[in-house]
């Protein structure tokens, strides 16, 4: 994974086949953090807290502990595998407003390792592959 591409810290633009993956809340209130960026720049829809919307993909992170996030991450990884024509840039979901640490969230993305169209933050990749 040393030569692998990583999600940039700031994403200001995307190519047509690229998707911004962000942490959301189930109500889809995209008021801050990466969710706000997703809504303002990449087509996230107010009121939609899960899944593909425009050039963004919402993964809920505000509804409880890490165990409540895992099913949504699993669904995302399945979705990404089913859409190899798209490139997904995963942000540090859950590590901002939701208050989790990279060490808690990164292992949820173990199933994304080796998927060429799922780009992870370097902090997540380093934890998963160490």
Short mmCIF file of N, CA and C in Angstrom, two decimals:
data_model
loop_
_atom_site.label_atom_id
_atom_site.label_comp_id
_atom_site.label_asym_id
_atom_site.label_seq_id
_atom_site.Cartn_x
_atom_site.Cartn_y
_atom_site.Cartn_z
N UNK A 1 0.82 -1.19 0.00
CA UNK A 1 0.00 0.00 0.00
C UNK A 1 0.87 1.26 0.00
N UNK A 2 2.18 1.09 -0.01
CA UNK A 2 3.08 2.23 0.07
C UNK A 2 2.97 3.17 -1.13
N UNK A 3 2.71 2.65 -2.31
CA UNK A 3 2.61 3.48 -3.51
C UNK A 3 1.16 3.83 -3.84
N UNK A 4 0.29 3.55 -2.95
CA UNK A 4 -1.13 3.78 -3.16
C UNK A 4 -1.47 5.27 -3.08
N UNK A 5 -2.52 5.64 -3.80
CA UNK A 5 -3.05 7.00 -3.73
C UNK A 5 -3.85 7.15 -2.43
N UNK A 6 -3.80 8.35 -1.86
CA UNK A 6 -4.55 8.63 -0.63
C UNK A 6 -5.50 9.80 -0.87
N UNK A 7 -6.57 9.83 -0.10
CA UNK A 7 -7.51 10.95 -0.17
C UNK A 7 -6.79 12.23 0.25
N UNK A 8 -6.86 13.27 -0.58
CA UNK A 8 -6.27 14.55 -0.17
C UNK A 8 -6.97 15.09 1.07
N UNK A 9 -6.27 15.90 1.84
CA UNK A 9 -6.87 16.48 3.05
C UNK A 9 -8.04 17.40 2.69
N UNK A 10 -7.87 18.15 1.60
CA UNK A 10 -8.94 19.04 1.14
C UNK A 10 -9.27 18.70 -0.31
N UNK A 11 -10.54 18.50 -0.58
CA UNK A 11 -10.99 18.23 -1.94
C UNK A 11 -11.89 19.39 -2.35
N UNK A 12 -11.46 20.10 -3.37
CA UNK A 12 -12.21 21.28 -3.82
C UNK A 12 -12.91 21.06 -5.15
N UNK A 13 -12.50 20.02 -5.87
CA UNK A 13 -13.10 19.72 -7.18
C UNK A 13 -12.97 18.23 -7.45
N UNK A 14 -13.86 17.72 -8.26
CA UNK A 14 -13.85 16.31 -8.64
C UNK A 14 -14.00 16.17 -10.15
N UNK A 15 -13.45 15.10 -10.67
CA UNK A 15 -13.70 14.72 -12.06
C UNK A 15 -15.11 14.09 -12.11
N UNK A 16 -15.71 13.99 -13.30
CA UNK A 16 -17.08 13.46 -13.39
C UNK A 16 -17.28 12.06 -12.80
N UNK A 17 -16.25 11.23 -12.80
CA UNK A 17 -16.38 9.85 -12.29
C UNK A 17 -15.94 9.71 -10.84
N UNK A 18 -15.69 10.84 -10.15
CA UNK A 18 -15.20 10.78 -8.78
C UNK A 18 -16.30 11.14 -7.77
N UNK A 19 -16.21 10.51 -6.59
CA UNK A 19 -17.24 10.66 -5.56
C UNK A 19 -16.57 10.99 -4.22
N UNK A 20 -17.12 11.98 -3.53
CA UNK A 20 -16.66 12.45 -2.22
C UNK A 20 -17.43 11.68 -1.15
N UNK A 21 -16.75 10.88 -0.35
CA UNK A 21 -17.39 10.05 0.68
C UNK A 21 -17.22 10.76 2.03
N UNK A 22 -18.33 11.04 2.68
CA UNK A 22 -18.31 11.86 3.89
C UNK A 22 -19.15 11.26 5.00
N UNK A 23 -18.85 11.67 6.23
CA UNK A 23 -19.64 11.28 7.38
C UNK A 23 -20.86 12.17 7.50
N UNK A 24 -21.99 11.53 7.80
CA UNK A 24 -23.27 12.24 7.85
C UNK A 24 -23.98 11.90 9.16
N UNK A 25 -25.19 12.41 9.27
CA UNK A 25 -26.08 11.95 10.32
C UNK A 25 -27.31 11.37 9.61
N UNK A 26 -28.04 10.53 10.31
CA UNK A 26 -29.17 9.84 9.66
C UNK A 26 -30.22 10.79 9.12
N UNK A 27 -30.35 11.96 9.75
CA UNK A 27 -31.35 12.93 9.29
C UNK A 27 -30.90 13.69 8.04
N UNK A 28 -29.63 13.55 7.67
CA UNK A 28 -29.14 14.25 6.49
C UNK A 28 -29.04 15.75 6.67
N UNK A 29 -28.78 16.18 7.90
CA UNK A 29 -28.59 17.61 8.17
C UNK A 29 -27.11 17.92 7.96
N UNK A 30 -26.77 18.34 6.75
CA UNK A 30 -25.38 18.52 6.34
C UNK A 30 -24.88 19.93 6.68
N UNK A 31 -24.88 20.25 7.98
CA UNK A 31 -24.59 21.61 8.40
C UNK A 31 -23.14 21.94 8.66
N UNK A 32 -22.27 20.96 8.82
CA UNK A 32 -20.89 21.27 9.14
C UNK A 32 -19.92 20.23 8.62
N UNK A 33 -18.63 20.53 8.74
CA UNK A 33 -17.57 19.60 8.36
C UNK A 33 -17.65 19.18 6.91
N UNK A 34 -17.23 17.94 6.68
CA UNK A 34 -17.22 17.40 5.32
C UNK A 34 -18.63 17.30 4.74
N UNK A 35 -19.64 17.12 5.60
CA UNK A 35 -21.01 17.05 5.12
C UNK A 35 -21.44 18.36 4.47
N UNK A 36 -21.02 19.45 5.05
CA UNK A 36 -21.35 20.75 4.47
C UNK A 36 -20.64 20.94 3.12
N UNK A 37 -19.38 20.51 3.07
CA UNK A 37 -18.64 20.56 1.79
C UNK A 37 -19.37 19.71 0.75
N UNK A 38 -19.80 18.52 1.16
CA UNK A 38 -20.51 17.63 0.24
C UNK A 38 -21.78 18.30 -0.30
N UNK A 39 -22.49 18.99 0.57
CA UNK A 39 -23.72 19.65 0.14
C UNK A 39 -23.43 20.88 -0.74
N UNK A 40 -22.45 21.67 -0.35
CA UNK A 40 -22.17 22.90 -1.08
C UNK A 40 -21.45 22.67 -2.41
N UNK A 41 -20.67 21.60 -2.51
CA UNK A 41 -19.84 21.41 -3.70
C UNK A 41 -20.15 20.15 -4.52
N UNK A 42 -20.67 19.10 -3.87
CA UNK A 42 -20.72 17.81 -4.55
C UNK A 42 -22.10 17.15 -4.59
N UNK A 43 -23.15 17.93 -4.39
CA UNK A 43 -24.50 17.43 -4.63
C UNK A 43 -25.18 16.67 -3.52
N UNK A 44 -24.63 16.69 -2.31
CA UNK A 44 -25.34 16.03 -1.20
C UNK A 44 -26.68 16.72 -1.01
N UNK A 45 -27.67 15.93 -0.63
CA UNK A 45 -29.05 16.40 -0.53
C UNK A 45 -29.45 16.54 0.95
N UNK A 46 -29.90 17.73 1.33
CA UNK A 46 -30.39 17.96 2.69
C UNK A 46 -31.53 16.99 2.95
N UNK A 47 -31.45 16.27 4.05
CA UNK A 47 -32.50 15.31 4.39
C UNK A 47 -32.18 13.89 3.98
N UNK A 48 -31.09 13.66 3.25
CA UNK A 48 -30.68 12.31 2.85
C UNK A 48 -29.37 11.98 3.56
N UNK A 49 -29.43 11.12 4.55
CA UNK A 49 -28.27 10.83 5.37
C UNK A 49 -27.45 9.63 4.98
N UNK A 50 -27.89 8.89 3.96
CA UNK A 50 -27.21 7.66 3.57
C UNK A 50 -27.12 7.55 2.06
N UNK A 51 -25.98 7.10 1.58
CA UNK A 51 -25.84 6.70 0.19
C UNK A 51 -25.42 7.77 -0.79
N UNK A 52 -25.51 7.40 -2.07
CA UNK A 52 -25.07 8.25 -3.17
C UNK A 52 -26.05 9.40 -3.39
N UNK A 53 -25.49 10.58 -3.55
CA UNK A 53 -26.28 11.79 -3.83
C UNK A 53 -25.36 12.73 -4.60
N UNK A 54 -25.66 12.96 -5.85
CA UNK A 54 -24.78 13.75 -6.70
C UNK A 54 -23.43 13.07 -6.80
N UNK A 55 -22.36 13.83 -6.55
CA UNK A 55 -21.01 13.27 -6.55
C UNK A 55 -20.53 13.06 -5.12
N UNK A 56 -21.45 12.69 -4.25
CA UNK A 56 -21.09 12.42 -2.87
C UNK A 56 -21.78 11.15 -2.39
N UNK A 57 -21.22 10.57 -1.34
CA UNK A 57 -21.79 9.37 -0.74
C UNK A 57 -21.73 9.55 0.77
N UNK A 58 -22.91 9.48 1.42
CA UNK A 58 -23.02 9.71 2.86
C UNK A 58 -22.96 8.40 3.65
N UNK A 59 -22.10 8.40 4.67
CA UNK A 59 -22.03 7.29 5.62
C UNK A 59 -22.37 7.86 7.00
N UNK A 60 -23.48 7.46 7.60
CA UNK A 60 -23.87 7.98 8.91
C UNK A 60 -22.85 7.62 9.99
N UNK A 61 -22.50 8.63 10.80
CA UNK A 61 -21.52 8.43 11.87
C UNK A 61 -21.96 9.00 13.21
N UNK A 62 -23.17 9.57 13.27
CA UNK A 62 -23.58 10.31 14.47
C UNK A 62 -24.64 9.59 15.32
N UNK A 63 -24.92 8.33 15.05
CA UNK A 63 -26.05 7.67 15.68
C UNK A 63 -25.70 6.77 16.86
N UNK A 64 -24.44 6.71 17.24
CA UNK A 64 -24.05 5.84 18.35
C UNK A 64 -22.58 5.50 18.26
N UNK A 65 -22.23 4.31 18.72
CA UNK A 65 -20.83 3.87 18.71
C UNK A 65 -20.38 3.36 17.35
N UNK A 66 -19.12 2.95 17.32
CA UNK A 66 -18.51 2.46 16.07
C UNK A 66 -19.31 1.30 15.48
N UNK A 67 -19.86 0.46 16.35
CA UNK A 67 -20.62 -0.70 15.86
C UNK A 67 -21.84 -0.29 15.04
N UNK A 68 -22.35 0.92 15.26
CA UNK A 68 -23.51 1.39 14.47
C UNK A 68 -23.08 1.95 13.11
N UNK A 69 -21.79 2.24 12.97
CA UNK A 69 -21.27 2.77 11.71
C UNK A 69 -20.90 1.64 10.76
N UNK A 70 -20.44 0.52 11.29
CA UNK A 70 -19.93 -0.58 10.49
C UNK A 70 -20.88 -1.05 9.39
N UNK A 71 -22.18 -1.26 9.66
CA UNK A 71 -23.05 -1.72 8.57
C UNK A 71 -23.10 -0.74 7.39
N UNK A 72 -23.03 0.53 7.69
CA UNK A 72 -23.06 1.55 6.63
C UNK A 72 -21.76 1.56 5.84
N UNK A 73 -20.64 1.32 6.51
CA UNK A 73 -19.36 1.22 5.80
C UNK A 73 -19.37 -0.04 4.93
N UNK A 74 -19.88 -1.14 5.47
CA UNK A 74 -19.97 -2.37 4.68
C UNK A 74 -20.83 -2.16 3.43
N UNK A 75 -21.95 -1.48 3.59
CA UNK A 75 -22.82 -1.18 2.44
C UNK A 75 -22.09 -0.32 1.42
N UNK A 76 -21.32 0.67 1.91
CA UNK A 76 -20.55 1.52 1.00
C UNK A 76 -19.53 0.70 0.21
N UNK A 77 -18.79 -0.16 0.90
CA UNK A 77 -17.77 -0.96 0.21
C UNK A 77 -18.42 -1.84 -0.85
N UNK A 78 -19.54 -2.45 -0.54
CA UNK A 78 -20.28 -3.25 -1.53
C UNK A 78 -20.69 -2.38 -2.71
N UNK A 79 -21.22 -1.20 -2.44
CA UNK A 79 -21.64 -0.28 -3.50
C UNK A 79 -20.45 0.09 -4.39
N UNK A 80 -19.33 0.42 -3.77
CA UNK A 80 -18.14 0.81 -4.54
C UNK A 80 -17.66 -0.35 -5.42
N UNK A 81 -17.69 -1.56 -4.89
CA UNK A 81 -17.28 -2.74 -5.68
C UNK A 81 -18.21 -2.95 -6.87
N UNK A 82 -19.49 -2.62 -6.69
CA UNK A 82 -20.47 -2.77 -7.77
C UNK A 82 -20.39 -1.65 -8.80
N UNK A 83 -19.63 -0.60 -8.52
CA UNK A 83 -19.50 0.55 -9.41
C UNK A 83 -18.02 0.86 -9.67
N UNK A 84 -17.31 -0.08 -10.32
CA UNK A 84 -15.87 0.09 -10.53
C UNK A 84 -15.52 1.27 -11.44
N UNK A 85 -16.49 1.78 -12.17
CA UNK A 85 -16.24 2.94 -13.04
C UNK A 85 -16.13 4.24 -12.24
N UNK A 86 -16.51 4.20 -10.96
CA UNK A 86 -16.43 5.38 -10.10
C UNK A 86 -15.23 5.26 -9.17
N UNK A 87 -14.66 6.40 -8.83
CA UNK A 87 -13.53 6.47 -7.89
C UNK A 87 -14.02 7.20 -6.65
N UNK A 88 -13.91 6.55 -5.50
CA UNK A 88 -14.45 7.06 -4.25
C UNK A 88 -13.34 7.56 -3.34
N UNK A 89 -13.39 8.85 -3.01
CA UNK A 89 -12.44 9.45 -2.08
C UNK A 89 -13.07 9.49 -0.70
N UNK A 90 -12.62 8.60 0.18
CA UNK A 90 -13.14 8.51 1.53
C UNK A 90 -12.45 9.56 2.40
N UNK A 91 -13.23 10.43 3.02
CA UNK A 91 -12.68 11.39 3.97
C UNK A 91 -12.52 10.69 5.32
N UNK A 92 -11.99 11.35 6.29
CA UNK A 92 -11.82 10.79 7.64
C UNK A 92 -13.18 10.77 8.35
N UNK A 93 -14.10 9.99 7.80
CA UNK A 93 -15.47 9.97 8.33
C UNK A 93 -15.47 9.67 9.83
N UNK A 94 -16.30 10.37 10.55
CA UNK A 94 -16.45 10.14 11.97
C UNK A 94 -15.38 10.75 12.84
N UNK A 95 -14.33 11.30 12.24
CA UNK A 95 -13.18 11.80 13.01
C UNK A 95 -13.20 13.31 13.20
N UNK A 96 -14.30 13.94 12.86
CA UNK A 96 -14.45 15.38 13.07
C UNK A 96 -15.52 15.62 14.11
N UNK A 97 -16.65 16.12 13.65
CA UNK A 97 -17.76 16.46 14.54
C UNK A 97 -18.26 15.25 15.34
N UNK A 98 -18.24 14.06 14.74
CA UNK A 98 -18.72 12.86 15.44
C UNK A 98 -17.82 12.46 16.61
N UNK A 99 -16.55 12.87 16.58
CA UNK A 99 -15.68 12.69 17.72
C UNK A 99 -14.93 11.38 17.86
N UNK A 100 -14.93 10.55 16.82
CA UNK A 100 -14.17 9.30 16.89
C UNK A 100 -12.71 9.55 16.51
N UNK A 101 -11.86 8.60 16.85
CA UNK A 101 -10.45 8.66 16.48
C UNK A 101 -10.21 7.79 15.25
N UNK A 102 -9.19 8.12 14.49
CA UNK A 102 -8.84 7.33 13.31
C UNK A 102 -8.71 5.85 13.66
N UNK A 103 -8.12 5.56 14.82
CA UNK A 103 -7.91 4.17 15.25
C UNK A 103 -9.22 3.41 15.44
N UNK A 104 -10.29 4.13 15.69
CA UNK A 104 -11.60 3.49 15.87
C UNK A 104 -12.30 3.25 14.53
N UNK A 105 -12.15 4.19 13.60
CA UNK A 105 -12.88 4.13 12.34
C UNK A 105 -12.13 3.37 11.25
N UNK A 106 -10.83 3.56 11.17
CA UNK A 106 -10.05 2.95 10.08
C UNK A 106 -10.29 1.45 9.92
N UNK A 107 -10.31 0.65 11.00
CA UNK A 107 -10.50 -0.80 10.82
C UNK A 107 -11.82 -1.17 10.12
N UNK A 108 -12.80 -0.29 10.17
CA UNK A 108 -14.07 -0.56 9.48
C UNK A 108 -13.86 -0.66 7.97
N UNK A 109 -12.78 -0.07 7.47
CA UNK A 109 -12.49 -0.05 6.03
C UNK A 109 -11.52 -1.14 5.60
N UNK A 110 -11.29 -2.12 6.44
CA UNK A 110 -10.40 -3.24 6.09
C UNK A 110 -10.81 -3.87 4.77
N UNK A 111 -12.10 -4.00 4.54
CA UNK A 111 -12.61 -4.61 3.31
C UNK A 111 -12.36 -3.78 2.06
N UNK A 112 -11.92 -2.54 2.23
CA UNK A 112 -11.62 -1.67 1.09
C UNK A 112 -10.18 -1.83 0.60
N UNK A 113 -9.34 -2.46 1.41
CA UNK A 113 -7.94 -2.64 1.04
C UNK A 113 -7.88 -3.47 -0.24
N UNK A 114 -7.15 -2.98 -1.21
CA UNK A 114 -7.01 -3.69 -2.48
C UNK A 114 -8.04 -3.30 -3.52
N UNK A 115 -9.05 -2.54 -3.13
CA UNK A 115 -10.04 -2.06 -4.09
C UNK A 115 -9.50 -0.79 -4.74
N UNK A 116 -9.19 -0.85 -6.01
CA UNK A 116 -8.53 0.26 -6.69
C UNK A 116 -9.37 1.52 -6.75
N UNK A 117 -10.69 1.40 -6.68
CA UNK A 117 -11.54 2.58 -6.80
C UNK A 117 -11.96 3.18 -5.46
N UNK A 118 -11.44 2.63 -4.36
CA UNK A 118 -11.70 3.20 -3.03
C UNK A 118 -10.39 3.79 -2.51
N UNK A 119 -10.36 5.11 -2.42
CA UNK A 119 -9.17 5.83 -1.98
C UNK A 119 -9.38 6.23 -0.52
N UNK A 120 -8.47 5.82 0.33
CA UNK A 120 -8.59 6.08 1.77
C UNK A 120 -7.65 7.21 2.21
N UNK A 121 -7.98 7.86 3.32
CA UNK A 121 -7.02 8.80 3.90
C UNK A 121 -5.77 8.03 4.32
N UNK A 122 -4.61 8.67 4.25
CA UNK A 122 -3.37 8.00 4.62
C UNK A 122 -3.43 7.51 6.07
N UNK A 123 -4.03 8.30 6.95
CA UNK A 123 -4.12 7.88 8.36
C UNK A 123 -4.87 6.58 8.50
N UNK A 124 -5.94 6.37 7.74
CA UNK A 124 -6.69 5.11 7.79
C UNK A 124 -5.84 3.98 7.23
N UNK A 125 -5.23 4.21 6.06
CA UNK A 125 -4.43 3.17 5.41
C UNK A 125 -3.28 2.73 6.31
N UNK A 126 -2.63 3.68 6.96
CA UNK A 126 -1.50 3.35 7.84
C UNK A 126 -1.96 2.47 9.00
N UNK A 127 -3.11 2.73 9.54
CA UNK A 127 -3.64 1.93 10.66
C UNK A 127 -4.02 0.54 10.19
N UNK A 128 -4.69 0.45 9.07
CA UNK A 128 -5.17 -0.84 8.56
C UNK A 128 -4.01 -1.76 8.19
N UNK A 129 -2.96 -1.18 7.61
CA UNK A 129 -1.88 -2.00 7.08
C UNK A 129 -0.69 -2.16 8.03
N UNK A 130 -0.80 -1.61 9.23
CA UNK A 130 0.35 -1.72 10.16
C UNK A 130 0.33 -3.04 10.91
#
